[in-house]
Short mmCIF file of C-alpha atoms in Angstrom, two decimals:
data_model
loop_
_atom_site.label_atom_id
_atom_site.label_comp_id
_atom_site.label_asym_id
_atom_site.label_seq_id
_atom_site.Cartn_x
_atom_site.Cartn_y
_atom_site.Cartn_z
CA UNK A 1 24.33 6.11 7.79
CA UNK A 2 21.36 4.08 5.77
CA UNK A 3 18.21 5.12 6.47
CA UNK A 4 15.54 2.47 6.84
CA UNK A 5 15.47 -0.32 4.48
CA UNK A 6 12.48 -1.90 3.30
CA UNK A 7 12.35 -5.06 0.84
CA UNK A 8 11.00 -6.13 -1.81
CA UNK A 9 9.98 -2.50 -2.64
CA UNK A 10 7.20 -4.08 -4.56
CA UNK A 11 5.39 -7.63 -4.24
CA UNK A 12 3.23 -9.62 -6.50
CA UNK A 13 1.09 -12.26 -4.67
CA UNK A 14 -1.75 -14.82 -5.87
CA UNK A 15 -5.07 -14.91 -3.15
CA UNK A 16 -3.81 -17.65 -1.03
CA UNK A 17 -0.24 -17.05 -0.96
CA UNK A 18 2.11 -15.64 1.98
CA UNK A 19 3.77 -12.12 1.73
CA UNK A 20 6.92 -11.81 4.39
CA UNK A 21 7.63 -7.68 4.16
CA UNK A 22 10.91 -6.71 5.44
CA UNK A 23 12.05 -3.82 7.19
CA UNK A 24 15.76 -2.92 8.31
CA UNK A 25 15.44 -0.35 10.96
CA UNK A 26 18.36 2.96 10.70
CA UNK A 27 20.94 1.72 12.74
CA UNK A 28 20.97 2.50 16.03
CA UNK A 29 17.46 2.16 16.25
CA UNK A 30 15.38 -0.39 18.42
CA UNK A 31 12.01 0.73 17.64
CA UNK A 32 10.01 -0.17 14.87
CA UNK A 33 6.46 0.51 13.47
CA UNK A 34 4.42 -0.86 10.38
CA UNK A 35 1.89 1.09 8.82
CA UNK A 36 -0.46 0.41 6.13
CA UNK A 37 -1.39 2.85 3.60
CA UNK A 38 -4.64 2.19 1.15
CA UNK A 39 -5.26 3.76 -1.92
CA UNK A 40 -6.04 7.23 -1.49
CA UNK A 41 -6.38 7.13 2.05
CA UNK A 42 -3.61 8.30 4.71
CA UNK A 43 -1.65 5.79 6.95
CA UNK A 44 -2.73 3.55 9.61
CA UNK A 45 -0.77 2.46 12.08
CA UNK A 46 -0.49 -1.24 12.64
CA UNK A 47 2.15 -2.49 14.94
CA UNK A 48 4.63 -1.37 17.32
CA UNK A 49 7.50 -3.40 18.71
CA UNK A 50 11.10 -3.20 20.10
CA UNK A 51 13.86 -6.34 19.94
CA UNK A 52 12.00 -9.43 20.38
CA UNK A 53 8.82 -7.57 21.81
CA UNK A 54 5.13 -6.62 20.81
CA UNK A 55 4.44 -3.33 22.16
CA UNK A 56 0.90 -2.51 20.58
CA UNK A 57 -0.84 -4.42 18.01
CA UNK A 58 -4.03 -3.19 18.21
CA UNK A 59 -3.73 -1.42 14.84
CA UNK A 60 -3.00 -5.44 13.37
CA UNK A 61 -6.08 -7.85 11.77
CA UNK A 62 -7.09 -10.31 14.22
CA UNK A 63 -6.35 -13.01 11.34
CA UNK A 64 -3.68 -13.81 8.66
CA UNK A 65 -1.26 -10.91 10.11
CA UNK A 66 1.76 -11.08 12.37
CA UNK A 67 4.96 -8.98 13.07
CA UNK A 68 8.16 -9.95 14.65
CA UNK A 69 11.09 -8.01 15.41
CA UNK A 70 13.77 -10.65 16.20
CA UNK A 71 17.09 -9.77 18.65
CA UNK A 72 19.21 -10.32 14.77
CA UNK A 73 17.74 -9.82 11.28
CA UNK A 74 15.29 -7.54 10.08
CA UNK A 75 11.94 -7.10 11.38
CA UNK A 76 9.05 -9.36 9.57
CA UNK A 77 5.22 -8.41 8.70
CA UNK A 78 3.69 -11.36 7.56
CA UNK A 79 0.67 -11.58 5.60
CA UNK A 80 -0.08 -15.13 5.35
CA UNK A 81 -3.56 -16.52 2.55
CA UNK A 82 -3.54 -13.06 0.89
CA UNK A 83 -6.46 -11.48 -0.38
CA UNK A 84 -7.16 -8.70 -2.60
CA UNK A 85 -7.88 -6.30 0.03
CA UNK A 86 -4.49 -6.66 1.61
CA UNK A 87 -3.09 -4.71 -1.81
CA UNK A 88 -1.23 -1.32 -0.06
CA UNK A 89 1.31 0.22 0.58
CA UNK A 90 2.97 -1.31 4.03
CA UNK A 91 5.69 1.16 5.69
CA UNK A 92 8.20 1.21 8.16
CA UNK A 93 9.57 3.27 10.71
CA UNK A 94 12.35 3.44 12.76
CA UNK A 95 13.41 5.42 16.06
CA UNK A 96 15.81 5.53 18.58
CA UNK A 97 13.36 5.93 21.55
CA UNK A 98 9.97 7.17 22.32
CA UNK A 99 8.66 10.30 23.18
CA UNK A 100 8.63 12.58 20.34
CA UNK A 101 11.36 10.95 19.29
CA UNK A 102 11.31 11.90 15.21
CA UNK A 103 10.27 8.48 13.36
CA UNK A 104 12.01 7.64 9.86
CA UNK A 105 10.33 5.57 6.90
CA UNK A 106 11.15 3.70 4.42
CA UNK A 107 10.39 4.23 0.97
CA UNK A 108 7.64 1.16 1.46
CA UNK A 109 6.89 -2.35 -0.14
CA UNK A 110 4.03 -2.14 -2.21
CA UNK A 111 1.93 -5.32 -2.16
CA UNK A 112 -0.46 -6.41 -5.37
CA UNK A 113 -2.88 -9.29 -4.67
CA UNK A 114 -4.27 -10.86 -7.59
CA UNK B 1 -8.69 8.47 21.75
CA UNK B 2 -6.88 10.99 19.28
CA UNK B 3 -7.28 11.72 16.20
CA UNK B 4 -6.33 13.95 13.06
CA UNK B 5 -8.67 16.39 10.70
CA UNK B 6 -7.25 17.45 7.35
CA UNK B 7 -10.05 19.70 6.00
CA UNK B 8 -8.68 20.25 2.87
CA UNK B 9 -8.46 16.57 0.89
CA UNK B 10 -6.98 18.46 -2.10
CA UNK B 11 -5.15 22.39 -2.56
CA UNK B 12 -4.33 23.73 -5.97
CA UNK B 13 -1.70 26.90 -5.92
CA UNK B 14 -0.26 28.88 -8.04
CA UNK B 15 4.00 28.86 -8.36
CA UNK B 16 5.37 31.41 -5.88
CA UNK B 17 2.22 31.96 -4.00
CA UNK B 18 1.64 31.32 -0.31
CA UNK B 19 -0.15 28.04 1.01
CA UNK B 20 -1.70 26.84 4.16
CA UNK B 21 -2.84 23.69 4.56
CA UNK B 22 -5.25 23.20 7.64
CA UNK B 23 -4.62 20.68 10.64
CA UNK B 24 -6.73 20.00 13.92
CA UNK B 25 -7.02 17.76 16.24
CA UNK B 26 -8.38 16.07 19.22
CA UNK B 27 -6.72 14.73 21.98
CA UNK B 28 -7.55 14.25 25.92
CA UNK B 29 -3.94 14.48 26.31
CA UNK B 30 -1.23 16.69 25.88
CA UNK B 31 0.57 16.23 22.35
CA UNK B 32 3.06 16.01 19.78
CA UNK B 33 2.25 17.19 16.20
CA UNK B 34 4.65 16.38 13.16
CA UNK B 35 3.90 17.52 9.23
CA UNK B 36 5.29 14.57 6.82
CA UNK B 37 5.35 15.23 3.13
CA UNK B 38 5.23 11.85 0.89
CA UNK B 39 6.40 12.10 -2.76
CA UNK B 40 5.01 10.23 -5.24
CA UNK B 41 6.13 6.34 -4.82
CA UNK B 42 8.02 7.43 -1.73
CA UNK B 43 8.38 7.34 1.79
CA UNK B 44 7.37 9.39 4.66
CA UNK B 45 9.94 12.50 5.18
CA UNK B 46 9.66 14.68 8.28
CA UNK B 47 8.87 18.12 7.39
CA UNK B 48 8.90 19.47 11.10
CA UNK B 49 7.43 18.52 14.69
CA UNK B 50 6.03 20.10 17.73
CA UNK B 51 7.03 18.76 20.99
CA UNK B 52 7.27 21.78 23.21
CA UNK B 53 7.93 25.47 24.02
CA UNK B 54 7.55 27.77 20.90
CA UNK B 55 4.73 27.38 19.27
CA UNK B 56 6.22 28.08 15.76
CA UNK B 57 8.11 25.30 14.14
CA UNK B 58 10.26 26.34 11.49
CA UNK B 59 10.89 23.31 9.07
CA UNK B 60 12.60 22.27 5.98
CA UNK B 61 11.89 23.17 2.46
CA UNK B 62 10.58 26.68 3.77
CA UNK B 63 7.71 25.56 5.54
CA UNK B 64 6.35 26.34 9.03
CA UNK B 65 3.44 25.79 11.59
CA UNK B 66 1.84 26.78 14.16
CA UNK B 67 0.87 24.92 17.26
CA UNK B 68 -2.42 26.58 18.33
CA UNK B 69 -3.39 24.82 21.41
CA UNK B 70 -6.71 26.35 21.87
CA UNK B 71 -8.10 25.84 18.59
CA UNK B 72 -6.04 22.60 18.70
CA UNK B 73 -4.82 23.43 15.35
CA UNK B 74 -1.36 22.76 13.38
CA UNK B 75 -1.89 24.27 10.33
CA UNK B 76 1.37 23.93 8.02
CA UNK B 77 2.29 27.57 5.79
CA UNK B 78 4.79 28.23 3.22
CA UNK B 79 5.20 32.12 2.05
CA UNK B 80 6.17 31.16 -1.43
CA UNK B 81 5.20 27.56 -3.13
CA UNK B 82 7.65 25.78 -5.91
CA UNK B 83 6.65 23.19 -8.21
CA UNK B 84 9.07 20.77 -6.26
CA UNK B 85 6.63 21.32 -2.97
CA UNK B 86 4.00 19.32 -5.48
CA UNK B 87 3.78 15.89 -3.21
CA UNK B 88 1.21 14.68 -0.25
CA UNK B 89 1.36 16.19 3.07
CA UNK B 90 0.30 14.25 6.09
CA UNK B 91 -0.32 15.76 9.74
CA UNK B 92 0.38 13.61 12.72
CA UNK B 93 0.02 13.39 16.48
CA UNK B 94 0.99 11.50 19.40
CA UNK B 95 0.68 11.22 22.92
CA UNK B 96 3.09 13.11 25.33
CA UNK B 97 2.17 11.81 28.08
CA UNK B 98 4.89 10.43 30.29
CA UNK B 99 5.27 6.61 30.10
CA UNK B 100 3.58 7.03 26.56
CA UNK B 101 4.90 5.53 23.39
CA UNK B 102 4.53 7.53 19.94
CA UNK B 103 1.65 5.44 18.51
CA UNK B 104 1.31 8.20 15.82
CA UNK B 105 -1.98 8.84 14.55
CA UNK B 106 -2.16 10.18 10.83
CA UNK B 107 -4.51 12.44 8.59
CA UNK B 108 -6.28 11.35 5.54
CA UNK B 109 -3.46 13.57 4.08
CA UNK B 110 -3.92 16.73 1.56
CA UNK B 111 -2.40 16.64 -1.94
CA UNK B 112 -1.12 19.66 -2.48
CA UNK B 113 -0.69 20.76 -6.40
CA UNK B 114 1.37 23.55 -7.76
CA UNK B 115 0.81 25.24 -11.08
CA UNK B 116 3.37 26.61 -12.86
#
């Protein structure tokens, strides 16, 4: 059983220029949650959705960010008209339910704005 | 709103000796705690979690914690350190309530070093 999948592991992008992160959730698993994680600093959560639904954003930038989680296909965080400060670490997670239910990551996409 | 105090930002400790590494929090809710451990250039891995009844979690790699409700505390021990436990370890919460979904709410983190 794959755990959860996360491409390109890392991700070299111009200021301007989109980013699409991709996360495969552990199969079996319908939830799915983005974090960001700055240099030296812990992780902050970002998103939260289920098939084709937005649970929470309120961790999410009010511009240039968006999330998807489509009924087939991996789900999407997209960064679009990068900027230098967007350069993290951006993880996924993956569970089967809610309510203590044990998340899983992925080993992370790494993003590098020049 | 909740959220996560990791006193110690970084722990030095000698091979073989025992380690604690301190967790509270706050919460106007009752909770669920998790310890992560990241390795370097790595995900996330689950270390243990605290959802209910005893309040000693007995985890992987050696490591356990107690859920001090209290003190609202979580503080994460191991008896006897190796050089392999070198990595970042993260303490976690997130609501219990019913209804609730596990928007989980991470410390700054604590980098835990082992000398040989």
């Amino acid at each position: 059983n794959a755990g959860v999948m996360q491409n390109p592991r890392h991700l070299v992008r111009r200021r301007g220029q989109e980013a699409r992160l991709r996360c495969s959730p552990m199969k079996g698993h319908s939830h799915v949650y983005w974090y960001r994680q700055l240099p030296e600093e812990g992780l902050k959560f970002m998103v939260y959705l289920q098939k084709e639904n937005i649970i929470d954003e309120s961790g999410m930038p009010k511009e240039r960010f968006s999330a998807e989680f489509p009924k087939e296909g991996p789900s999407i965080l997209r960064i679009q008209q990068v900027v230098r400060g967007d350069s993290a670490a951006y993880f996924c997670a993956s569970s089967r339910q809610w309510g203590g239910e044990t998340q899983y990551f992925g080993p992370g996409t790494r993003l590098l704005v020049l | 709103a909740q959220s996560v105090t990791q006193l110690d930002s970084q722990v030095p400790v000698f091979e073989e000796a025992p380690v604690e590494l301190r967790c509270n929090y706050s919460s106007s809710v009752s909770v669920y705690l998790f310890w992560y451990v990241q390795y370097p250039n790595q995900g996330l891995q689950l270390l243990l979690k605290y959802l209910s009844g005893s309040t000693l979690v007995k985890g992987i790699n050696g490591f356990e914690a107690e859920f001090n409700k209290s003190q609202t505390s979580f503080h994460l021990r191991k008896p006897s350190v190796h050089i392999s436990d070198t990595a970042e370890y993260f303490c976690a919460v997130s609501d219990s309530a019913p209804d609730s979904y596990d928007k989980v709410i991470f410390g700054p983190g604590t980098s835990l070093s082992v000398i040989p």
